[in-house]
PDB file of C-alpha atoms and ligand atoms in Angstrom:
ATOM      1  CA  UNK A1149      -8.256 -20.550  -7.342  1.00  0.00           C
ATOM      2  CA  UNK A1150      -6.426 -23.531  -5.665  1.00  0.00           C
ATOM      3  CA  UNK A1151      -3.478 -21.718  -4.598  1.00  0.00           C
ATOM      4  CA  UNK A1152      -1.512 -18.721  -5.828  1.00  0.00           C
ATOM      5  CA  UNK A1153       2.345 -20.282  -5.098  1.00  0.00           C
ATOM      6  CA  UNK A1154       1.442 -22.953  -7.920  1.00  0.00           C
ATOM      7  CA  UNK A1155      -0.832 -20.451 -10.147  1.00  0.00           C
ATOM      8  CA  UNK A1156       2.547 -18.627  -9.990  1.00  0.00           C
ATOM      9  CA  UNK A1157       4.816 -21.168 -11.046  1.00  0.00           C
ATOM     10  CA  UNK A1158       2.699 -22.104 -13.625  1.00  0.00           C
ATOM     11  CA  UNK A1159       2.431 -18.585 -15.237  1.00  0.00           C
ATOM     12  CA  UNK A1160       5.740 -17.694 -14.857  1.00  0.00           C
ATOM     13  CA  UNK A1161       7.680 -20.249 -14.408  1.00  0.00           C
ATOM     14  CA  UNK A1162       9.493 -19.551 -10.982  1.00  0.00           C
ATOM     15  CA  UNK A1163       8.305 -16.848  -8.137  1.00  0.00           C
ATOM     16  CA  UNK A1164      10.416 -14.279  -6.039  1.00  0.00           C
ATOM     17  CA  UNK A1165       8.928 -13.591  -2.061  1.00  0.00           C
ATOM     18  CA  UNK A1166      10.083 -12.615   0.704  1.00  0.00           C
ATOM     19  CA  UNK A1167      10.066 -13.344   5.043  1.00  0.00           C
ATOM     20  CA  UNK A1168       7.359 -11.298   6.802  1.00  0.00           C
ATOM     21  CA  UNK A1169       8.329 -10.121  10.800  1.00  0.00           C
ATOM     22  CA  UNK A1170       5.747  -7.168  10.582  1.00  0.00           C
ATOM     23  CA  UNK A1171       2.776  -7.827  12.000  1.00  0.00           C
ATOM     24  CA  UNK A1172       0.608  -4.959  10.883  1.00  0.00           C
ATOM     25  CA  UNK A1173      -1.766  -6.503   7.576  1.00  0.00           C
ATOM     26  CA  UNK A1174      -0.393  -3.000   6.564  1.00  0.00           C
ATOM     27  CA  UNK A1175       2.607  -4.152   5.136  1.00  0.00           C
ATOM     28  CA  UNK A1176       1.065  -6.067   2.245  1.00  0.00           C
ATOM     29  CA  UNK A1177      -0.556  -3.467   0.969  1.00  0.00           C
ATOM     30  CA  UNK A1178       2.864  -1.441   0.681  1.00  0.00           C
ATOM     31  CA  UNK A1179       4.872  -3.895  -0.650  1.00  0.00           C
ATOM     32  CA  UNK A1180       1.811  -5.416  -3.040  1.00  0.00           C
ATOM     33  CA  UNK A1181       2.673  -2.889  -6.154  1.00  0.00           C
ATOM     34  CA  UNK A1182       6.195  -4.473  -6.154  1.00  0.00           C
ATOM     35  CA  UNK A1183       5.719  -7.826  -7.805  1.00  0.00           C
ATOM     36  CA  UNK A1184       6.001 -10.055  -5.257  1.00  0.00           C
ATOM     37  CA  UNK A1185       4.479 -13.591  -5.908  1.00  0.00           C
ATOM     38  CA  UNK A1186       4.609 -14.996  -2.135  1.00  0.00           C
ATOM     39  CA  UNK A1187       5.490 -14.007   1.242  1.00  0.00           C
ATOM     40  CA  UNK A1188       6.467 -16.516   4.472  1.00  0.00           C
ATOM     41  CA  UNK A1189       4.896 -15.336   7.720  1.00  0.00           C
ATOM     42  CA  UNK A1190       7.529 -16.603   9.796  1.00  0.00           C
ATOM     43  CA  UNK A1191       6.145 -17.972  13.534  1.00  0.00           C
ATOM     44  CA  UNK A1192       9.383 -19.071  14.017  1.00  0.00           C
ATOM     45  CA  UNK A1193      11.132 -16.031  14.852  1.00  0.00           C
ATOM     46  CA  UNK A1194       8.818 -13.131  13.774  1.00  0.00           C
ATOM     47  CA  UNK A1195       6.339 -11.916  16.943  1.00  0.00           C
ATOM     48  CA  UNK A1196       3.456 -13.452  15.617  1.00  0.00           C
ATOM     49  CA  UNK A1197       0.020 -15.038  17.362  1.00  0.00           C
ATOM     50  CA  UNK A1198      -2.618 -16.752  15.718  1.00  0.00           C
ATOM     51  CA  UNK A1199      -4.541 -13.665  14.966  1.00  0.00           C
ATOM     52  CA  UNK A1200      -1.585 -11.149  13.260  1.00  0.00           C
ATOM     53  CA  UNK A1201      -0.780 -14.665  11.163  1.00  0.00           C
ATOM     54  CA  UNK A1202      -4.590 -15.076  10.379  1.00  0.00           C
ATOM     55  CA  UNK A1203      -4.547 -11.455   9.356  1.00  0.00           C
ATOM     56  CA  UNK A1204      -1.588 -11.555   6.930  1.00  0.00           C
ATOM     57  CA  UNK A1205      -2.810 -14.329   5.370  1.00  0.00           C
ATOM     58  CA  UNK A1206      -5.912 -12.686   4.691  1.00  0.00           C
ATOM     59  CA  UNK A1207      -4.940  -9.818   3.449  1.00  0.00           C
ATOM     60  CA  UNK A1208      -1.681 -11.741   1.266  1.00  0.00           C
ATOM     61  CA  UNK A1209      -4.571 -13.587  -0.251  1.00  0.00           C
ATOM     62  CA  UNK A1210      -6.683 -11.326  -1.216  1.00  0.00           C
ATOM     63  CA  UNK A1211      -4.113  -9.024  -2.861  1.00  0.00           C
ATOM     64  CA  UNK A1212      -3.253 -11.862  -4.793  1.00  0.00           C
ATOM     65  CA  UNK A1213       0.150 -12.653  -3.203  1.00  0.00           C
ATOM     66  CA  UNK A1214       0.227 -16.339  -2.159  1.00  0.00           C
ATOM     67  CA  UNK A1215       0.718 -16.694   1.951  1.00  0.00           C
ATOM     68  CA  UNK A1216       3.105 -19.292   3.113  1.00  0.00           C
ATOM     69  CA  UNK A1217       3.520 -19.485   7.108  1.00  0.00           C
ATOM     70  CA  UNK A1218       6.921 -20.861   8.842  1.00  0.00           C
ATOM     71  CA  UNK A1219       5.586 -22.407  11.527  1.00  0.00           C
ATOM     72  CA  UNK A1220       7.702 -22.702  14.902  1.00  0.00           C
ATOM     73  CA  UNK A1221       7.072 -25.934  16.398  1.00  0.00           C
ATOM     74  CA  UNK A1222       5.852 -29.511  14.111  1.00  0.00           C
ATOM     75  CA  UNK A1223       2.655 -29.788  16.540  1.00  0.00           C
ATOM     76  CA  UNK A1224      -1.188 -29.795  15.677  1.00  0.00           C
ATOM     77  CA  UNK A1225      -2.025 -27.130  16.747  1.00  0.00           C
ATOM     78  CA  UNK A1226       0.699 -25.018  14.683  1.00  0.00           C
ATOM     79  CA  UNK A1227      -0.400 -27.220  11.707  1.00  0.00           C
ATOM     80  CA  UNK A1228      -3.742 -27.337  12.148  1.00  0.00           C
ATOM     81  CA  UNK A1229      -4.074 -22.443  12.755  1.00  0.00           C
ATOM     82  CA  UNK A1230      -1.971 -21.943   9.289  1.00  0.00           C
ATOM     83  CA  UNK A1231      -3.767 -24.503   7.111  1.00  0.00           C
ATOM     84  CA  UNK A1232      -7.084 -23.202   8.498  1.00  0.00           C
ATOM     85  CA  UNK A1233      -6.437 -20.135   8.092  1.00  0.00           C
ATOM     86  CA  UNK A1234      -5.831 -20.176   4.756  1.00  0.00           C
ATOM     87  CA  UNK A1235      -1.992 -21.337   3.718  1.00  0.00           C
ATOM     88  CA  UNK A1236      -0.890 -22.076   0.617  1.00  0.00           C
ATOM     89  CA  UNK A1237       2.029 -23.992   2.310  1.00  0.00           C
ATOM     90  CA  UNK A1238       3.626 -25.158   5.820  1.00  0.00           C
ATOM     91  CA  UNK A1239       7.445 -24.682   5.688  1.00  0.00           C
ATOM     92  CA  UNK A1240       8.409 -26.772   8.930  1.00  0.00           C
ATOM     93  CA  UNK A1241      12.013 -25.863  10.615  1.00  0.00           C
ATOM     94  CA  UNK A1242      14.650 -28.006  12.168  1.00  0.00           C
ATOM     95  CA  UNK A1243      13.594 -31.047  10.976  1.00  0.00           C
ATOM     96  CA  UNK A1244      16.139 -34.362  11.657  1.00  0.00           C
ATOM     97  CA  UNK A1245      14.844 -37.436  11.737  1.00  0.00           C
ATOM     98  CA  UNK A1246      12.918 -39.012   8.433  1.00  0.00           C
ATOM     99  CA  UNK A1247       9.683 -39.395  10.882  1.00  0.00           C
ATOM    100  CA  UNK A1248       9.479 -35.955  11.769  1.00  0.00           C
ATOM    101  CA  UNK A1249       9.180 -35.642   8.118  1.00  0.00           C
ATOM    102  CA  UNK A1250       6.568 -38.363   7.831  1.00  0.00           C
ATOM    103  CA  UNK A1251       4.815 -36.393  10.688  1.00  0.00           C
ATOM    104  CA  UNK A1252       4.514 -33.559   9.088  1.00  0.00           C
ATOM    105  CA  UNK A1253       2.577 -35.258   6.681  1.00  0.00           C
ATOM    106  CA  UNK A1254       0.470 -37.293   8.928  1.00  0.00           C
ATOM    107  CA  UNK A1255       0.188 -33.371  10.436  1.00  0.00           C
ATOM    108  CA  UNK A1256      -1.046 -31.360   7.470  1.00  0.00           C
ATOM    109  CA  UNK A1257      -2.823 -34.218   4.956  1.00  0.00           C
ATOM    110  CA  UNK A1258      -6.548 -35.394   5.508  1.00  0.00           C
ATOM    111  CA  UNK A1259      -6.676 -39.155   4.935  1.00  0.00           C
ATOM    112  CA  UNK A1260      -5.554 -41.410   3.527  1.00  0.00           C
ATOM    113  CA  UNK A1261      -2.308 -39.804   3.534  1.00  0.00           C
ATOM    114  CA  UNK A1262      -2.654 -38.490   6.766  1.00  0.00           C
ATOM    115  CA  UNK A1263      -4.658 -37.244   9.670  1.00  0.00           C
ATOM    116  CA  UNK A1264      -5.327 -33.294   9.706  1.00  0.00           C
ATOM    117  CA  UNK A1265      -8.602 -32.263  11.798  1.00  0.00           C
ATOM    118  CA  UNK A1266     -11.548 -31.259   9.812  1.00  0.00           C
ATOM    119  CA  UNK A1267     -13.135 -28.007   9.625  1.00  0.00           C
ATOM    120  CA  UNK A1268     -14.418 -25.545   6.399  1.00  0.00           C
ATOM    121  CA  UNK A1269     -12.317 -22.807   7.287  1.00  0.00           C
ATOM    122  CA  UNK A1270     -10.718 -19.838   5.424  1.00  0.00           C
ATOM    123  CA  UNK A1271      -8.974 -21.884   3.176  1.00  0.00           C
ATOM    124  CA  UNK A1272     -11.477 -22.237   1.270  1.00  0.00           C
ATOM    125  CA  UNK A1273     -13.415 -19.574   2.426  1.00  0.00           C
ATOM    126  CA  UNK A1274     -15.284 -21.126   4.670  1.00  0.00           C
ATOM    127  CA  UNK A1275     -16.575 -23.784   1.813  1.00  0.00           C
ATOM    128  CA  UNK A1276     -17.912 -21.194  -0.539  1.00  0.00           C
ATOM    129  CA  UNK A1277     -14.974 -21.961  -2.869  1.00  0.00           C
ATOM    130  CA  UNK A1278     -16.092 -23.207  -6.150  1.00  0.00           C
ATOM    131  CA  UNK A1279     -13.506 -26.175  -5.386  1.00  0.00           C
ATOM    132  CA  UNK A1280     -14.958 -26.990  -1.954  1.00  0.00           C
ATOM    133  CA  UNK A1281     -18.671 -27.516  -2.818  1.00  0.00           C
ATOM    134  CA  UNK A1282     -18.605 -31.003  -3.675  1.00  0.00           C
ATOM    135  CA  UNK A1283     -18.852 -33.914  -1.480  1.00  0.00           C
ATOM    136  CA  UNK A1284     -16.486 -34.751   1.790  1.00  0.00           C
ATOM    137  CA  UNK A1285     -14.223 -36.662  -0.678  1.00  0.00           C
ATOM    138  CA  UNK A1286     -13.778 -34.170  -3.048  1.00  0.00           C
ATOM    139  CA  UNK A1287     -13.618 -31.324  -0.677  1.00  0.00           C
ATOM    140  CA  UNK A1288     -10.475 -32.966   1.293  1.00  0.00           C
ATOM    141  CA  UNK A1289      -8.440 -33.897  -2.212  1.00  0.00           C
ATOM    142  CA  UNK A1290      -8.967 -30.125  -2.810  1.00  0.00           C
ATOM    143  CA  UNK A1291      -7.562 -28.984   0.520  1.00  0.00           C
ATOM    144  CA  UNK A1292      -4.853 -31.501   0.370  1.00  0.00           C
ATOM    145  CA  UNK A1293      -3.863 -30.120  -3.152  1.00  0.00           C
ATOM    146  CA  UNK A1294      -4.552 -26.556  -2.056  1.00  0.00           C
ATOM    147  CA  UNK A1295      -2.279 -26.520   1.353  1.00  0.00           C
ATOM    148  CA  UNK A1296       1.675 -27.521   0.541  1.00  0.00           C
ATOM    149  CA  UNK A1297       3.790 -29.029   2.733  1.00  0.00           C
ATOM    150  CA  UNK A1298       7.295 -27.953   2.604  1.00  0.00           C
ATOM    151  CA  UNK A1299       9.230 -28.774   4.791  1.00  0.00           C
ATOM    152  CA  UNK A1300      13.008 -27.073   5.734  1.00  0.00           C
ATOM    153  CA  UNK A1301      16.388 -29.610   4.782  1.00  0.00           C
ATOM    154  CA  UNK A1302      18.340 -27.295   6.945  1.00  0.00           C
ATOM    155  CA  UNK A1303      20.085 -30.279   8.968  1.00  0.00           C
ATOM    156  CA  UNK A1304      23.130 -32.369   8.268  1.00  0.00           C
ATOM    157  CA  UNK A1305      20.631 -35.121   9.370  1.00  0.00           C
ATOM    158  CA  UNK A1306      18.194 -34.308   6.808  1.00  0.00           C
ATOM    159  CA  UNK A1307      20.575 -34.258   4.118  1.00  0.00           C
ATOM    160  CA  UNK A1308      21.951 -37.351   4.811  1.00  0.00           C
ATOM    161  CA  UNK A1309      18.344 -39.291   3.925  1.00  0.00           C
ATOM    162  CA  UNK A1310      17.422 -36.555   1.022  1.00  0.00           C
ATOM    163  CA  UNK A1311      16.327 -38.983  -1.538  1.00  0.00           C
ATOM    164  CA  UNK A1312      13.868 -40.774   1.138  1.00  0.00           C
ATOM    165  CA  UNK A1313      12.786 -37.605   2.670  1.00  0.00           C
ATOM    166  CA  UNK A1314      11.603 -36.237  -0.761  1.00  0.00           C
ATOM    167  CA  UNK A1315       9.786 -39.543  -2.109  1.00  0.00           C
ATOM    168  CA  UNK A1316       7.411 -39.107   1.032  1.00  0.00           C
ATOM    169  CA  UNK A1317       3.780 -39.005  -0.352  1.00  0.00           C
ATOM    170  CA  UNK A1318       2.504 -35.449   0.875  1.00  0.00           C
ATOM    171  CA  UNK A1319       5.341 -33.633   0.723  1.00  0.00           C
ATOM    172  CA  UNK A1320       5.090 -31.363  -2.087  1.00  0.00           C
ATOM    173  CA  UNK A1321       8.746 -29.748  -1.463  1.00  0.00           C
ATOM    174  CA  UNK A1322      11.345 -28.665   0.346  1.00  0.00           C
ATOM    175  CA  UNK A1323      12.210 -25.951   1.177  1.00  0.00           C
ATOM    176  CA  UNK A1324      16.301 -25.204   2.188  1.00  0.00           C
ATOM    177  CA  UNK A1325      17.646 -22.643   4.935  1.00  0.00           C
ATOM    178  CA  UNK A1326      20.936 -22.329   3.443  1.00  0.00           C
ATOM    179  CA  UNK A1327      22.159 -20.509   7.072  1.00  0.00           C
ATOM    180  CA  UNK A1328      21.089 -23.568   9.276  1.00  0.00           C
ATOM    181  CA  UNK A1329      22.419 -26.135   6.959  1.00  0.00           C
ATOM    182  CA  UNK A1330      25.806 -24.580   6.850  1.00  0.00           C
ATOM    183  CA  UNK A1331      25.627 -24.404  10.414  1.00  0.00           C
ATOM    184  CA  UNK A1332      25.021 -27.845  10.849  1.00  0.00           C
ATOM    185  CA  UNK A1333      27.472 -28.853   8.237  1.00  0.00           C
ATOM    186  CA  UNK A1334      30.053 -27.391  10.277  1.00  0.00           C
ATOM    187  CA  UNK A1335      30.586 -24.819   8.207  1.00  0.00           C
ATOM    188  CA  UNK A1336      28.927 -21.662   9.501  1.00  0.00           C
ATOM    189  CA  UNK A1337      28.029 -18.931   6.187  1.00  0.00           C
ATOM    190  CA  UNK A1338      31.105 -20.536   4.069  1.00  0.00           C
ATOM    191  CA  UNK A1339      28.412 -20.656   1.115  1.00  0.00           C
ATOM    192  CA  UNK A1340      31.142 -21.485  -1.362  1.00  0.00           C
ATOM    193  CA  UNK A1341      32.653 -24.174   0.173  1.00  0.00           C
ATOM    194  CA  UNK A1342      32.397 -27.413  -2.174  1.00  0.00           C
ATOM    195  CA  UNK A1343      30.497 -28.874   0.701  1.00  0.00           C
ATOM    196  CA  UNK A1344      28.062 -26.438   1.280  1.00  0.00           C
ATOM    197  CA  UNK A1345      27.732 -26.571  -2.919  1.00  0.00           C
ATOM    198  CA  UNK A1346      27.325 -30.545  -3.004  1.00  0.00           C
ATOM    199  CA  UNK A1347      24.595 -30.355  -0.218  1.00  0.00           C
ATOM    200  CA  UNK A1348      22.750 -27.720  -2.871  1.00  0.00           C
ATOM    201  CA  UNK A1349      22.989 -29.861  -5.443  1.00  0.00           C
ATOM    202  CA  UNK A1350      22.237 -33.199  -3.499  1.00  0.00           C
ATOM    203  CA  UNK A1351      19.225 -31.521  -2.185  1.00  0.00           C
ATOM    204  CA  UNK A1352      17.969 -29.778  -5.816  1.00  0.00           C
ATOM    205  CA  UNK A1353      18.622 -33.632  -8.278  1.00  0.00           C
ATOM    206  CA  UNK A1354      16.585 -35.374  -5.120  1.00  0.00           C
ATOM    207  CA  UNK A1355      13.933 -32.962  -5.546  1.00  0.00           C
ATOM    208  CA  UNK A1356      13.770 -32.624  -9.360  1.00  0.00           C
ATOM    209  CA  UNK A1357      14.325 -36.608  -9.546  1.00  0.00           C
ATOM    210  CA  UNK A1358      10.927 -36.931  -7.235  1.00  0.00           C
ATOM    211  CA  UNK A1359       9.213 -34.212  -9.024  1.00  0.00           C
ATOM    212  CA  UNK A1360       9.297 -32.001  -5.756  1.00  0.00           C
ATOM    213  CA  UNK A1361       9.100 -28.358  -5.829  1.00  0.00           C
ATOM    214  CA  UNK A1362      12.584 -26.808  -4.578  1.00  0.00           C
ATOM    215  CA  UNK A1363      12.730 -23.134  -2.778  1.00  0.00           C
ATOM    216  CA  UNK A1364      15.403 -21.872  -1.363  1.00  0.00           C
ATOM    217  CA  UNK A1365      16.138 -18.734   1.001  1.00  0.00           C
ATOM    218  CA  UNK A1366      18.193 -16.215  -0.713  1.00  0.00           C
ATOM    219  CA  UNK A1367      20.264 -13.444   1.131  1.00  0.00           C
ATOM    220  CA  UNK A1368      20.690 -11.296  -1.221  1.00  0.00           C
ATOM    221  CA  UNK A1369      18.271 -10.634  -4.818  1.00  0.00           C
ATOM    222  CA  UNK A1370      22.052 -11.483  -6.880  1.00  0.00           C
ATOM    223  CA  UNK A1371      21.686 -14.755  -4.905  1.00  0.00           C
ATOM    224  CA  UNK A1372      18.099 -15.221  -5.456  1.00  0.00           C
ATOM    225  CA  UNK A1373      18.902 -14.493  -9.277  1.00  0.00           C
ATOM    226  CA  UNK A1374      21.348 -17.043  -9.420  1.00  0.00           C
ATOM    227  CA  UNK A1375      19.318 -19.638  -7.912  1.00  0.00           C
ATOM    228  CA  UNK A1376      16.109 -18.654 -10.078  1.00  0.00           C
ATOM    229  CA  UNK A1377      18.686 -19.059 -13.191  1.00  0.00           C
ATOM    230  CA  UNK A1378      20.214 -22.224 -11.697  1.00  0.00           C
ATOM    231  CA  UNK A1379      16.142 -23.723 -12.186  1.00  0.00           C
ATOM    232  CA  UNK A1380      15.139 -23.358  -8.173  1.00  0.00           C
ATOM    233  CA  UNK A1381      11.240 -23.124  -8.450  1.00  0.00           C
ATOM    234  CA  UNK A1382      11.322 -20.048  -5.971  1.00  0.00           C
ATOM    235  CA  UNK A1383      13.402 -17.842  -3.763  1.00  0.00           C
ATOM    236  CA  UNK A1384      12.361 -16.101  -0.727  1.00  0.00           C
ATOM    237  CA  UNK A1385      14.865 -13.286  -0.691  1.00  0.00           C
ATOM    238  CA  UNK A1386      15.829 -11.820   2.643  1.00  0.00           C
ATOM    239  CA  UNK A1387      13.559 -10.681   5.275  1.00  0.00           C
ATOM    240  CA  UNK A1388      10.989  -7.262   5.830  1.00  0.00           C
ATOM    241  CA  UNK A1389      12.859  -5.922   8.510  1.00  0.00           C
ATOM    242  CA  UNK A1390      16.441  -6.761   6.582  1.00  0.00           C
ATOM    243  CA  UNK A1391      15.296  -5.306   3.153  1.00  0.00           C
ATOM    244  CA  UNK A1392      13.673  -1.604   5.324  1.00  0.00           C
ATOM    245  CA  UNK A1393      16.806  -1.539   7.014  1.00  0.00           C
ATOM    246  CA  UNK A1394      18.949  -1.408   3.832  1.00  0.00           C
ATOM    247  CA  UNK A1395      16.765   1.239   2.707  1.00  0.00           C
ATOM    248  CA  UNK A1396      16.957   3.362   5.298  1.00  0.00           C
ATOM    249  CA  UNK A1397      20.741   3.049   5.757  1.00  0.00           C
ATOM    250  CA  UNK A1398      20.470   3.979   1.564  1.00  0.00           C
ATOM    251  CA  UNK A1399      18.215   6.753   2.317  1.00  0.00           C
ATOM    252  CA  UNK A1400      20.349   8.751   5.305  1.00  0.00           C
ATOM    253  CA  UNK A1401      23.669   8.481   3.421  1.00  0.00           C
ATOM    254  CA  UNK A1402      21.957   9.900   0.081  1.00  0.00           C
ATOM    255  CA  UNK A1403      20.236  12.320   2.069  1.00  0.00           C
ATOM    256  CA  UNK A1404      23.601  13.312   3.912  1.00  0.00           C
ATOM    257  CA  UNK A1405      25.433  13.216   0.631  1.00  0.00           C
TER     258      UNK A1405
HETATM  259  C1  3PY B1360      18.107 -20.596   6.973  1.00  0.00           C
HETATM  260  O1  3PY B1360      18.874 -20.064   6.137  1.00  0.00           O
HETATM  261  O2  3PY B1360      18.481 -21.321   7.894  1.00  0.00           O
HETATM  262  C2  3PY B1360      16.671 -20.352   6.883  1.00  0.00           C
HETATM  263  O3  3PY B1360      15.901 -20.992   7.540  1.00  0.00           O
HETATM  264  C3  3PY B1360      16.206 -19.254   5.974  1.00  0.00           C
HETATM  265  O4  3PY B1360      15.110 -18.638   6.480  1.00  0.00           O
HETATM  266 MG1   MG B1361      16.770 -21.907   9.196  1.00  0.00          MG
END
């Protein structure tokens, strides 16, 4: 198995997950039973260090739930810990300029496309993958194919050069932070101004016109319903901590009732 994200898509079309903060590998196995098709362990702002993120991806994995990390900073090193540790996908935030883009490529691909460091890690479990035993050539078209990059339009900058941003060999998406972009648009949460809409669309047509995956963060599952019906190839519906929250405000006023 290459990677679960696109196993998903290709099963069922689209795929529903949600943004980890909890560190404990504990909370995949709770919220395993419930469908979910991917999860993004975000580094950004969840407390994660290499190991918790190594963990959850681990034990996302092997539950069958495919592991996407958020990584904080575009660097190698951030790069370099999620794919080996076994990402499906990078989704990279704050981007501006069209070369950070290009760097995340030259970040996260082996050659020719770009220049990741080499090691058999737990990506492909430690080479023992089925897909991973052939030679050197083989074995980095694999992990190029097997780790996604996705990186964020979340910027007014990164809007403005869509079409360019998305024809970049090696990125396999993008992935949109609908709070950040309306931020940067100048108009904070107004997510049904005709503004806000046209950057949606702009962003979705450059995607499906370059044959780019499109995700999209949802804050609510209505949202995330409309988007999934609107032909987004995933949603990553609020966050852990929002979604336990909810519940527990649910729980106390039923129990109180
Ligand atoms: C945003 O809405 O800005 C996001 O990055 C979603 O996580
Ligand atoms: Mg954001």
């Amino acid at each position: 198995m290459l990677n679960l994200l696109e196993d998903c898509l290709e099963r069922k079309g689209n795929a529903v997950g949600t943004f980890l903060g909890v560190t404990t590998p504990a909370i995949m196995e709770a919220i395993a039973s419930s469908g979910l098709d991917f999860v993004v362990i975000d580094t950004e702002h969840g407390p994660y260090g290499t190991e918790s993120m190594n963990d959850l991806i681990s034990t996302a994995s092997l539950l069958g739930i495919s592991p996407l990390v958020r990584i904080a900073d575009l660097t190698h090193g951030e790069m370099q810990h999620a794919l080996d540790n076994g990402a499906d996908g990078v989704i990279i935030p704050c981007l501006r300029e069209v070369d950070e883009f290009r760097k995340a490529v030259d970040l996260g691909k082996f050659p020719p496309l770009g220049n990741r460091g080499f090691i058999k890690g737990r990506g492909s479990r430690f080479g023992a993958e089925d897909w991973a035993s052939g030679n050197l050539d083989e074995y980095l078209e694999n992990s190029d194919r097997k780790a996604l990059i996705l990186p964020q339009c979340e910027t007014a900058e990164a809007l403005d050069h869509i079409e360019e941003i998305v024809n970049i060999e090696g990125i396999d998406g993008i992935f949109i932070g609908p709070f950040d972009l309306s931020i940067s648009l100048g108009i904070p949460g107004q997510f049904g101004d005709q503004r806000f809409l046209d950057a949606l669309e702009r962003i979705y047509e450059a995607c499906r016109a370059a044959g780019k995956m499109c995700l999209i963060f949802a804050n609510t599952p209505e949202d995330g319903r409309r988007y999934l019906r609107e032909g987004y190839d995933a949603v990553a519906v609020g966050t852990d901590f929002q979604i336990f929250s909810g519940a527990m405000a649910e729980t106390v006023r039923k129990a109180r009732r």
